[in-house]
């Protein structure tokens, strides 16, 4: 596997503007300290709300942090999570990424860690999945439709299915936030490192116990320039008609 730089000169710029936006939507971790206007942040959340939601349940909520005191309280939590990541999963470069490029990425991660208290805005997407309304008659039909093997599989993978069901309701909105941020000239990146200390994050932000959090998205004006992303070639990831 190799990672290539996706150029914007051909397919991206020849297509819709959205393609050029996606092909230059890198994770931007070095942010200016300038505040992001409230109406601009509301535009990002509006973009998230426009995204599809499983079953059209729309049970999402978004915590938007701009208060300096709150951000200062979150900074030590962020540092602990980042340090834990860099000591384990983030210790080595991903396959296909050279050490120099990975070193630059780690330097940006460390910069964001060390300057987190100055982050202009943070968006935390949340979701509370409603209790299912299932009757005995429906369960019987469910088992008949899936068959014995399918029903057993679902029983054994219910935790994973629930997590994916919730994620499918939230992450389209998260992607819309990232796209909208890029379209407005804002830097942003998605992380889930806060989940290592989720309870402490929820306490710091007053998030209800039964509300799940799905990301922490720092947002601000970029210090650097947007550029082409580095991704695996399309030919390496397509399996046509079957694996």
XYZ file of N, CA, C and O in Angstrom, residues 9-170:
648
model
N -5.707 19.455 -9.784
C -5.647 20.086 -11.101
C -6.526 19.409 -12.128
O -6.922 20.016 -13.105
N -6.846 18.119 -11.930
C -7.573 17.408 -12.977
C -9.002 17.083 -12.546
O -9.902 17.890 -12.712
N -9.192 15.897 -11.961
C -10.552 15.443 -11.696
C -11.297 16.370 -10.733
O -12.487 16.602 -10.877
N -10.589 16.893 -9.736
C -11.283 17.691 -8.729
C -11.784 19.007 -9.310
O -12.935 19.374 -9.133
N -10.916 19.733 -9.993
C -11.324 21.049 -10.479
C -12.199 20.961 -11.723
O -12.873 21.925 -12.058
N -12.183 19.812 -12.404
C -13.062 19.657 -13.558
C -14.491 19.329 -13.136
O -15.418 19.453 -13.921
N -14.656 18.888 -11.898
C -15.970 18.521 -11.409
C -16.577 19.632 -10.573
O -16.148 20.790 -10.633
N -17.584 19.291 -9.780
C -18.219 20.299 -8.923
C -17.220 20.909 -7.939
O -16.209 20.294 -7.591
N -17.525 22.109 -7.484
C -16.655 22.779 -6.523
C -16.460 21.924 -5.273
O -15.389 21.951 -4.659
N -17.473 21.162 -4.909
C -17.376 20.305 -3.735
C -16.194 19.350 -3.836
O -15.545 19.042 -2.836
N -15.895 18.873 -5.058
C -14.782 17.937 -5.227
C -13.463 18.617 -4.868
O -12.592 18.011 -4.235
N -13.280 19.836 -5.298
C -12.063 20.572 -4.959
C -11.985 20.805 -3.454
O -10.899 20.752 -2.856
N -13.132 21.052 -2.832
C -13.170 21.232 -1.379
C -12.711 19.962 -0.672
O -11.861 19.994 0.223
N -13.251 18.814 -1.084
C -12.901 17.554 -0.434
C -11.440 17.190 -0.652
O -10.787 16.654 0.246
N -10.910 17.485 -1.838
C -9.543 17.063 -2.154
C -8.487 17.940 -1.493
O -7.297 17.633 -1.570
N -8.902 19.018 -0.838
C -7.954 19.882 -0.123
C -8.342 20.024 1.348
O -7.925 20.955 2.015
N -9.118 19.069 1.849
C -9.650 19.164 3.206
C -8.760 18.362 4.160
O -9.161 17.335 4.709
N -7.556 18.840 4.362
C -6.640 18.186 5.276
C -7.009 18.502 6.728
O -7.692 19.485 7.005
N -6.537 17.653 7.625
C -6.674 17.960 9.057
C -5.751 19.126 9.370
O -4.542 19.028 9.211
N -6.313 20.240 9.787
C -5.544 21.458 10.058
C -5.531 21.686 11.564
O -6.561 22.022 12.161
N -4.357 21.501 12.191
C -4.275 21.530 13.650
C -3.640 22.796 14.210
O -3.743 23.048 15.402
N -2.965 23.557 13.370
C -2.363 24.809 13.843
C -3.344 25.942 13.561
O -3.603 26.292 12.410
N -3.898 26.493 14.631
C -4.964 27.485 14.511
C -4.509 28.846 15.024
O -3.753 28.939 15.984
N -5.012 29.881 14.384
C -4.834 31.227 14.915
C -5.723 31.386 16.141
O -6.699 30.643 16.317
N -5.400 32.352 16.971
C -6.202 32.568 18.183
C -7.415 33.459 17.937
O -8.242 33.632 18.833
N -7.535 34.000 16.725
C -8.672 34.876 16.413
C -9.985 34.128 16.624
O -10.122 32.977 16.195
N -10.973 34.767 17.246
C -12.258 34.097 17.458
C -13.000 33.855 16.147
O -12.806 34.571 15.157
N -13.825 32.833 16.163
C -14.700 32.536 15.029
C -16.063 33.127 15.339
O -16.622 32.860 16.413
N -16.627 33.969 14.465
C -17.923 34.589 14.750
C -18.997 33.561 15.072
O -19.024 32.467 14.499
N -19.880 33.922 15.982
C -20.936 33.018 16.404
C -21.801 32.581 15.226
O -22.196 31.413 15.127
N -22.086 33.518 14.322
C -22.925 33.149 13.178
C -22.235 32.147 12.260
O -22.889 31.313 11.613
N -20.905 32.190 12.217
C -20.166 31.227 11.407
C -20.223 29.847 12.037
O -20.395 28.830 11.343
N -20.097 29.784 13.353
C -20.216 28.507 14.043
C -21.617 27.927 13.871
O -21.787 26.701 13.726
N -22.610 28.797 13.880
C -23.974 28.315 13.653
C -24.143 27.778 12.237
O -24.904 26.827 12.018
N -23.411 28.355 11.277
C -23.429 27.812 9.917
C -22.892 26.384 9.897
O -23.401 25.526 9.167
N -21.857 26.122 10.678
C -21.286 24.772 10.726
C -22.297 23.788 11.299
O -22.465 22.678 10.775
N -22.969 24.192 12.372
C -23.961 23.303 12.968
C -25.160 23.136 12.036
O -25.750 22.049 11.942
N -25.522 24.200 11.326
C -26.604 24.073 10.354
C -26.254 23.043 9.290
O -27.089 22.210 8.895
N -25.005 23.064 8.830
C -24.561 22.071 7.852
C -24.694 20.663 8.422
O -25.101 19.729 7.728
N -24.364 20.509 9.716
C -24.488 19.204 10.353
C -25.942 18.755 10.408
O -26.267 17.592 10.152
N -26.831 19.676 10.716
C -28.252 19.343 10.828
C -28.823 18.931 9.476
O -29.760 18.113 9.407
N -28.280 19.469 8.395
C -28.753 19.090 7.063
C -28.381 17.662 6.684
O -28.960 17.096 5.755
N -27.451 17.063 7.372
C -26.991 15.721 7.015
C -28.072 14.682 7.292
O -28.945 14.891 8.139
N -28.019 13.547 6.592
C -28.993 12.483 6.873
C -28.796 11.907 8.261
O -27.688 11.865 8.790
N -29.891 11.465 8.862
C -29.860 10.855 10.191
C -30.667 9.569 10.140
O -31.774 9.550 9.595
N -30.106 8.494 10.697
C -30.763 7.195 10.625
C -32.207 7.238 11.073
O -32.509 7.717 12.167
N -33.120 6.749 10.234
C -34.539 6.752 10.581
C -35.128 8.137 10.688
O -36.245 8.300 11.165
N -34.359 9.155 10.275
C -34.765 10.554 10.411
C -35.140 10.889 11.852
O -36.014 11.716 12.120
N -34.442 10.240 12.810
C -34.763 10.472 14.222
C -34.243 11.825 14.723
O -34.813 12.421 15.627
N -33.118 12.276 14.174
C -32.578 13.597 14.478
C -32.406 13.825 15.990
O -32.757 14.882 16.520
N -31.834 12.849 16.664
C -31.647 12.957 18.118
C -30.256 13.491 18.472
O -29.727 13.176 19.540
N -29.675 14.267 17.593
C -28.345 14.822 17.825
C -28.431 16.135 18.598
O -29.443 16.830 18.582
N -27.347 16.434 19.285
C -27.155 17.717 19.962
C -25.689 18.093 19.758
O -24.831 17.214 19.603
N -25.381 19.385 19.773
C -24.004 19.837 19.552
C -23.596 20.813 20.655
O -24.251 21.830 20.853
N -22.530 20.463 21.362
C -21.963 21.373 22.352
C -20.895 22.196 21.652
O -19.938 21.643 21.097
N -21.067 23.513 21.653
C -20.116 24.423 21.008
C -19.431 25.236 22.096
O -20.078 25.995 22.816
N -18.129 25.056 22.214
C -17.357 25.700 23.278
C -16.533 26.841 22.696
O -15.755 26.640 21.758
N -16.713 28.042 23.255
C -15.879 29.189 22.895
C -15.359 29.919 24.127
O -14.432 30.719 24.020
N -15.946 29.649 25.283
C -15.556 30.322 26.517
C -14.123 29.949 26.886
O -13.766 28.770 26.939
N -13.299 30.954 27.159
C -11.882 30.723 27.444
C -11.684 29.900 28.711
O -10.777 29.061 28.772
N -12.493 30.117 29.726
C -12.338 29.378 30.971
C -12.683 27.904 30.779
O -12.003 27.015 31.323
N -13.729 27.645 30.013
C -14.105 26.254 29.744
C -13.005 25.570 28.939
O -12.609 24.430 29.227
N -12.483 26.261 27.916
C -11.434 25.674 27.098
C -10.190 25.391 27.935
O -9.517 24.374 27.740
N -9.888 26.277 28.867
C -8.730 26.072 29.741
C -8.919 24.840 30.620
O -7.942 24.134 30.929
N -10.156 24.557 31.019
C -10.414 23.357 31.825
C -10.304 22.088 30.980
O -9.954 21.019 31.497
N -10.609 22.212 29.703
C -10.528 21.051 28.819
C -9.089 20.749 28.384
O -8.764 19.597 28.067
N -8.232 21.765 28.379
C -6.865 21.602 27.868
C -6.096 20.479 28.565
O -5.436 19.672 27.890
N -6.131 20.368 29.913
C -5.415 19.255 30.551
C -5.973 17.886 30.162
O -5.222 16.909 30.057
N -7.292 17.802 29.962
C -7.887 16.541 29.526
C -7.411 16.182 28.129
O -7.081 15.027 27.839
N -7.362 17.199 27.274
C -6.881 16.977 25.906
C -5.437 16.483 25.928
O -5.082 15.531 25.221
N -4.615 17.106 26.748
C -3.211 16.712 26.834
C -3.062 15.261 27.268
O -2.270 14.503 26.687
N -3.818 14.846 28.263
C -3.737 13.466 28.737
C -4.141 12.485 27.644
O -3.497 11.435 27.463
N -5.185 12.818 26.903
C -5.649 11.938 25.825
C -4.622 11.857 24.699
O -4.328 10.772 24.182
N -4.070 13.013 24.304
C -3.080 13.024 23.231
C -1.830 12.270 23.647
O -1.267 11.480 22.872
N -1.373 12.472 24.873
C -0.179 11.779 25.353
C -0.401 10.272 25.361
O 0.511 9.494 25.016
N -1.596 9.841 25.739
C -1.905 8.409 25.737
C -1.885 7.864 24.315
O -1.383 6.757 24.062
N -2.433 8.630 23.378
C -2.439 8.203 21.971
C -1.017 8.111 21.419
O -0.647 7.107 20.792
N -0.206 9.137 21.648
C 1.147 9.162 21.094
C 2.035 8.090 21.714
O 3.025 7.673 21.098
N 1.697 7.637 22.899
C 2.490 6.594 23.547
C 2.120 5.195 23.068
O 2.855 4.239 23.317
N 0.998 5.073 22.348
C 0.523 3.751 21.937
C 0.273 3.710 20.432
O 1.203 3.559 19.650
N -0.962 3.889 20.022
C -1.319 3.800 18.607
C -0.538 4.791 17.757
O -0.132 4.474 16.631
N -0.322 5.984 18.274
C 0.344 7.024 17.493
C 1.850 7.002 17.568
O 2.511 7.948 17.112
N 2.420 5.941 18.111
C 3.873 5.892 18.284
C 4.603 5.660 16.967
O 5.756 6.079 16.789
N 3.944 4.976 16.036
C 4.594 4.614 14.782
C 3.786 5.124 13.592
O 2.565 5.243 13.647
N 4.477 5.400 12.513
C 3.823 5.876 11.289
C 2.958 4.778 10.689
O 3.325 3.595 10.740
N 1.800 5.132 10.126
C 0.968 4.131 9.451
C 1.711 3.548 8.251
O 2.587 4.194 7.662
N 1.376 2.338 7.894
C 1.967 1.692 6.725
C 1.720 2.550 5.484
O 0.601 2.995 5.238
N 2.767 2.787 4.717
C 2.646 3.584 3.504
C 2.969 5.051 3.696
O 3.037 5.803 2.732
N 3.141 5.487 4.941
C 3.467 6.890 5.231
C 4.907 6.952 5.713
O 5.289 6.252 6.659
N 5.745 7.767 5.048
C 7.150 7.806 5.427
C 7.321 8.529 6.762
O 6.470 9.302 7.207
N 8.449 8.252 7.402
C 8.678 8.768 8.753
C 8.722 10.294 8.792
O 8.288 10.900 9.770
N 9.253 10.909 7.732
C 9.339 12.369 7.717
C 7.951 12.995 7.707
O 7.674 13.947 8.454
N 7.060 12.457 6.859
C 5.692 12.978 6.798
C 4.968 12.741 8.111
O 4.239 13.611 8.609
N 5.193 11.576 8.692
C 4.537 11.294 9.960
C 5.082 12.190 11.067
O 4.333 12.638 11.938
N 6.373 12.470 11.012
C 6.961 13.375 11.995
C 6.326 14.749 11.943
O 6.093 15.382 12.985
N 6.027 15.217 10.731
C 5.372 16.521 10.594
C 3.962 16.478 11.173
O 3.506 17.441 11.801
N 3.272 15.349 10.959
C 1.920 15.226 11.507
C 1.953 15.208 13.031
O 1.139 15.867 13.697
N 2.895 14.473 13.607
C 3.015 14.418 15.057
C 3.348 15.798 15.621
O 2.822 16.204 16.666
N 4.223 16.528 14.909
C 4.560 17.879 15.371
C 3.318 18.763 15.416
O 3.148 19.572 16.335
N 2.431 18.606 14.420
C 1.187 19.383 14.416
C 0.273 18.947 15.559
O -0.386 19.780 16.201
N 0.217 17.637 15.823
C -0.587 17.129 16.934
C -0.069 17.688 18.260
O -0.847 18.108 19.127
N 1.247 17.699 18.418
C 1.846 18.214 19.649
C 1.619 19.719 19.786
O 1.379 20.222 20.888
N 1.670 20.425 18.662
C 1.391 21.870 18.699
C -0.039 22.110 19.176
O -0.285 22.965 20.047
N -0.974 21.363 18.601
C -2.369 21.526 19.007
C -2.549 21.174 20.482
O -3.281 21.864 21.206
N -1.881 20.127 20.935
C -1.939 19.743 22.349
C -1.442 20.879 23.246
O -2.085 21.218 24.245
N -0.316 21.463 22.878
C 0.315 22.471 23.729
C -0.391 23.817 23.674
O -0.162 24.672 24.540
N -1.221 24.041 22.646
C -1.924 25.319 22.500
C -3.441 25.136 22.558
O -4.191 26.011 22.111
N -3.884 24.023 23.125
C -5.313 23.727 23.077
C -6.149 24.782 23.786
O -7.263 25.094 23.363
N -5.630 25.347 24.859
C -6.390 26.364 25.594
C -6.699 27.578 24.734
O -7.634 28.333 25.023
N -5.917 27.774 23.655
C -6.134 28.911 22.756
C -7.040 28.564 21.581
O -7.260 29.409 20.702
N -7.550 27.330 21.541
C -8.437 26.926 20.454
C -9.658 27.849 20.413
O -10.358 28.000 21.417
N -9.929 28.484 19.275
C -11.057 29.428 19.212
C -12.417 28.783 19.499
O -13.268 29.372 20.163
N -12.619 27.558 18.975
C -13.922 26.909 19.168
C -13.741 25.394 19.133
O -12.843 24.872 18.475
N -14.607 24.716 19.858
C -14.616 23.256 19.879
C -16.055 22.800 19.742
O -16.944 23.299 20.433
N -16.287 21.850 18.848
C -17.631 21.308 18.645
C -17.625 19.837 19.061
O -16.791 19.058 18.589
N -18.546 19.471 19.936
C -18.672 18.094 20.412
C -20.044 17.556 19.996
O -21.062 17.938 20.587
N -20.103 16.715 18.971
C -21.378 16.128 18.554
C -21.827 15.057 19.545
O -21.028 14.221 19.977
N -23.108 15.084 19.891
C -23.665 14.137 20.854
C -24.910 13.482 20.262
O -25.551 14.028 19.356
N -25.244 12.329 20.797
C -26.451 11.641 20.322
C -27.012 10.775 21.442
O -26.277 10.117 22.172
N -28.327 10.796 21.571
C -29.029 9.936 22.520
C -29.985 9.068 21.718
O -31.025 9.530 21.245
N -29.621 7.807 21.547
C -30.452 6.912 20.743
C -31.739 6.596 21.490
O -31.701 6.190 22.658
N -32.893 6.788 20.869
C -34.161 6.542 21.576
C -34.367 5.057 21.840
O -33.850 4.196 21.129
N -35.135 4.768 22.878
C -35.479 3.381 23.184
C -36.301 2.797 22.032
O -37.250 3.429 21.555
N -35.941 1.606 21.571
C -36.702 1.012 20.463
C -38.113 0.634 20.888
O -38.340 0.230 22.039
N -39.044 0.758 19.967
C -40.426 0.358 20.230
C -40.682 -0.935 19.467
O -41.038 -0.924 18.285
N -40.477 -2.059 20.154
C -40.587 -3.372 19.516
C -41.555 -4.231 20.321
O -41.420 -4.374 21.538
N -42.531 -4.808 19.628
C -43.507 -5.689 20.262
C -43.152 -7.141 19.969
O -42.349 -7.442 19.083
N -43.764 -8.055 20.729
C -43.469 -9.483 20.563
C -43.731 -9.940 19.134
O -42.966 -10.722 18.555
N -44.805 -9.449 18.555
C -45.138 -9.838 17.187
C -44.024 -9.417 16.218
O -43.663 -10.152 15.309
N -43.481 -8.218 16.473
C -42.388 -7.744 15.633
C -41.134 -8.576 15.802
O -40.408 -8.830 14.830
N -40.836 -9.003 17.031
C -39.662 -9.835 17.277
C -39.777 -11.183 16.571
O -38.788 -11.707 16.037
N -40.971 -11.738 16.559
C -41.192 -13.012 15.864
C -40.936 -12.836 14.365
O -40.254 -13.652 13.729
N -41.488 -11.755 13.792
C -41.281 -11.494 12.368
C -39.811 -11.224 12.076
O -39.277 -11.633 11.026
N -39.138 -10.541 12.986
C -37.701 -10.241 12.868
C -36.896 -11.535 12.775
O -36.048 -11.705 11.885
N -37.165 -12.480 13.695
C -36.447 -13.749 13.712
C -36.743 -14.579 12.473
O -35.854 -15.243 11.920
N -37.991 -14.535 12.013
C -38.348 -15.280 10.805
C -37.639 -14.713 9.584
O -37.184 -15.460 8.713
N -37.537 -13.395 9.511
C -36.898 -12.764 8.358
C -35.400 -13.071 8.308
O -34.835 -13.300 7.231
N -34.751 -13.077 9.470
C -33.301 -13.289 9.509
C -32.923 -14.765 9.485
O -31.825 -15.120 9.047
N -33.809 -15.617 9.998
C -33.466 -17.018 10.114
C -32.656 -17.273 11.369
O -32.148 -16.334 12.002
N -32.496 -18.532 11.770
C -31.791 -18.852 13.016
C -30.358 -18.325 13.057
O -29.939 -17.738 14.067
N -29.606 -18.521 11.995
C -28.203 -18.083 11.990
C -28.106 -16.565 12.050
O -27.277 -16.010 12.788
N -28.944 -15.879 11.297
C -28.922 -14.420 11.299
C -29.342 -13.851 12.638
O -28.767 -12.870 13.123
N -30.340 -14.457 13.250
C -30.800 -13.990 14.557
C -29.726 -14.188 15.619
O -29.473 -13.305 16.448
N -29.045 -15.337 15.575
C -27.967 -15.594 16.533
C -26.823 -14.597 16.332
O -26.249 -14.092 17.303
N -26.519 -14.330 15.059
C -25.450 -13.360 14.758
C -25.790 -11.994 15.338
O -24.937 -11.331 15.944
N -27.033 -11.549 15.162
C -27.428 -10.247 15.679
C -27.388 -10.217 17.203
O -27.020 -9.204 17.806
N -27.730 -11.306 17.841
C -27.668 -11.369 19.300
C -26.220 -11.245 19.786
O -25.943 -10.610 20.803
N -25.305 -11.832 19.018
C -23.895 -11.827 19.412
C -23.191 -10.522 19.077
O -22.108 -10.253 19.610
N -23.771 -9.753 18.184
C -23.113 -8.512 17.748
C -23.954 -7.285 18.057
O -23.780 -6.236 17.435
N -24.867 -7.375 19.015
C -25.786 -6.282 19.296
C -25.060 -5.018 19.726
O -25.448 -3.906 19.351
N -23.990 -5.179 20.523
C -23.244 -4.001 20.982
C -22.634 -3.264 19.802
O -22.708 -2.030 19.712
N -22.015 -4.000 18.896
C -21.409 -3.380 17.709
C -22.478 -2.748 16.829
O -22.309 -1.639 16.314
N -23.599 -3.450 16.652
C -24.681 -2.925 15.823
C -25.214 -1.619 16.398
O -25.458 -0.655 15.663
N -25.377 -1.567 17.718
C -25.879 -0.357 18.363
C -24.914 0.802 18.161
O -25.328 1.925 17.862
N -23.606 0.517 18.326
C -22.604 1.574 18.147
C -22.610 2.094 16.714
O -22.524 3.310 16.477
N -22.718 1.187 15.756
C -22.748 1.609 14.353
C -24.038 2.351 14.024
O -24.026 3.297 13.224
N -25.135 1.933 14.627
C -26.410 2.617 14.385
C -26.325 4.059 14.867
O -26.767 4.992 14.184
N -25.770 4.253 16.063
C -25.623 5.609 16.585
C -24.652 6.410 15.722
O -24.919 7.564 15.376
N -23.511 5.782 15.387
C -22.518 6.487 14.577
C -23.059 6.908 13.228
O -22.759 7.998 12.735
N -23.884 6.056 12.618
C -24.439 6.392 11.303
C -25.394 7.573 11.371
O -25.655 8.231 10.359
N -25.926 7.842 12.569
C -26.808 8.998 12.752
C -26.029 10.283 12.996
O -26.571 11.374 12.825
N -24.760 10.158 13.424
C -23.974 11.319 13.839
C -22.919 11.710 12.810
O -22.768 12.898 12.480
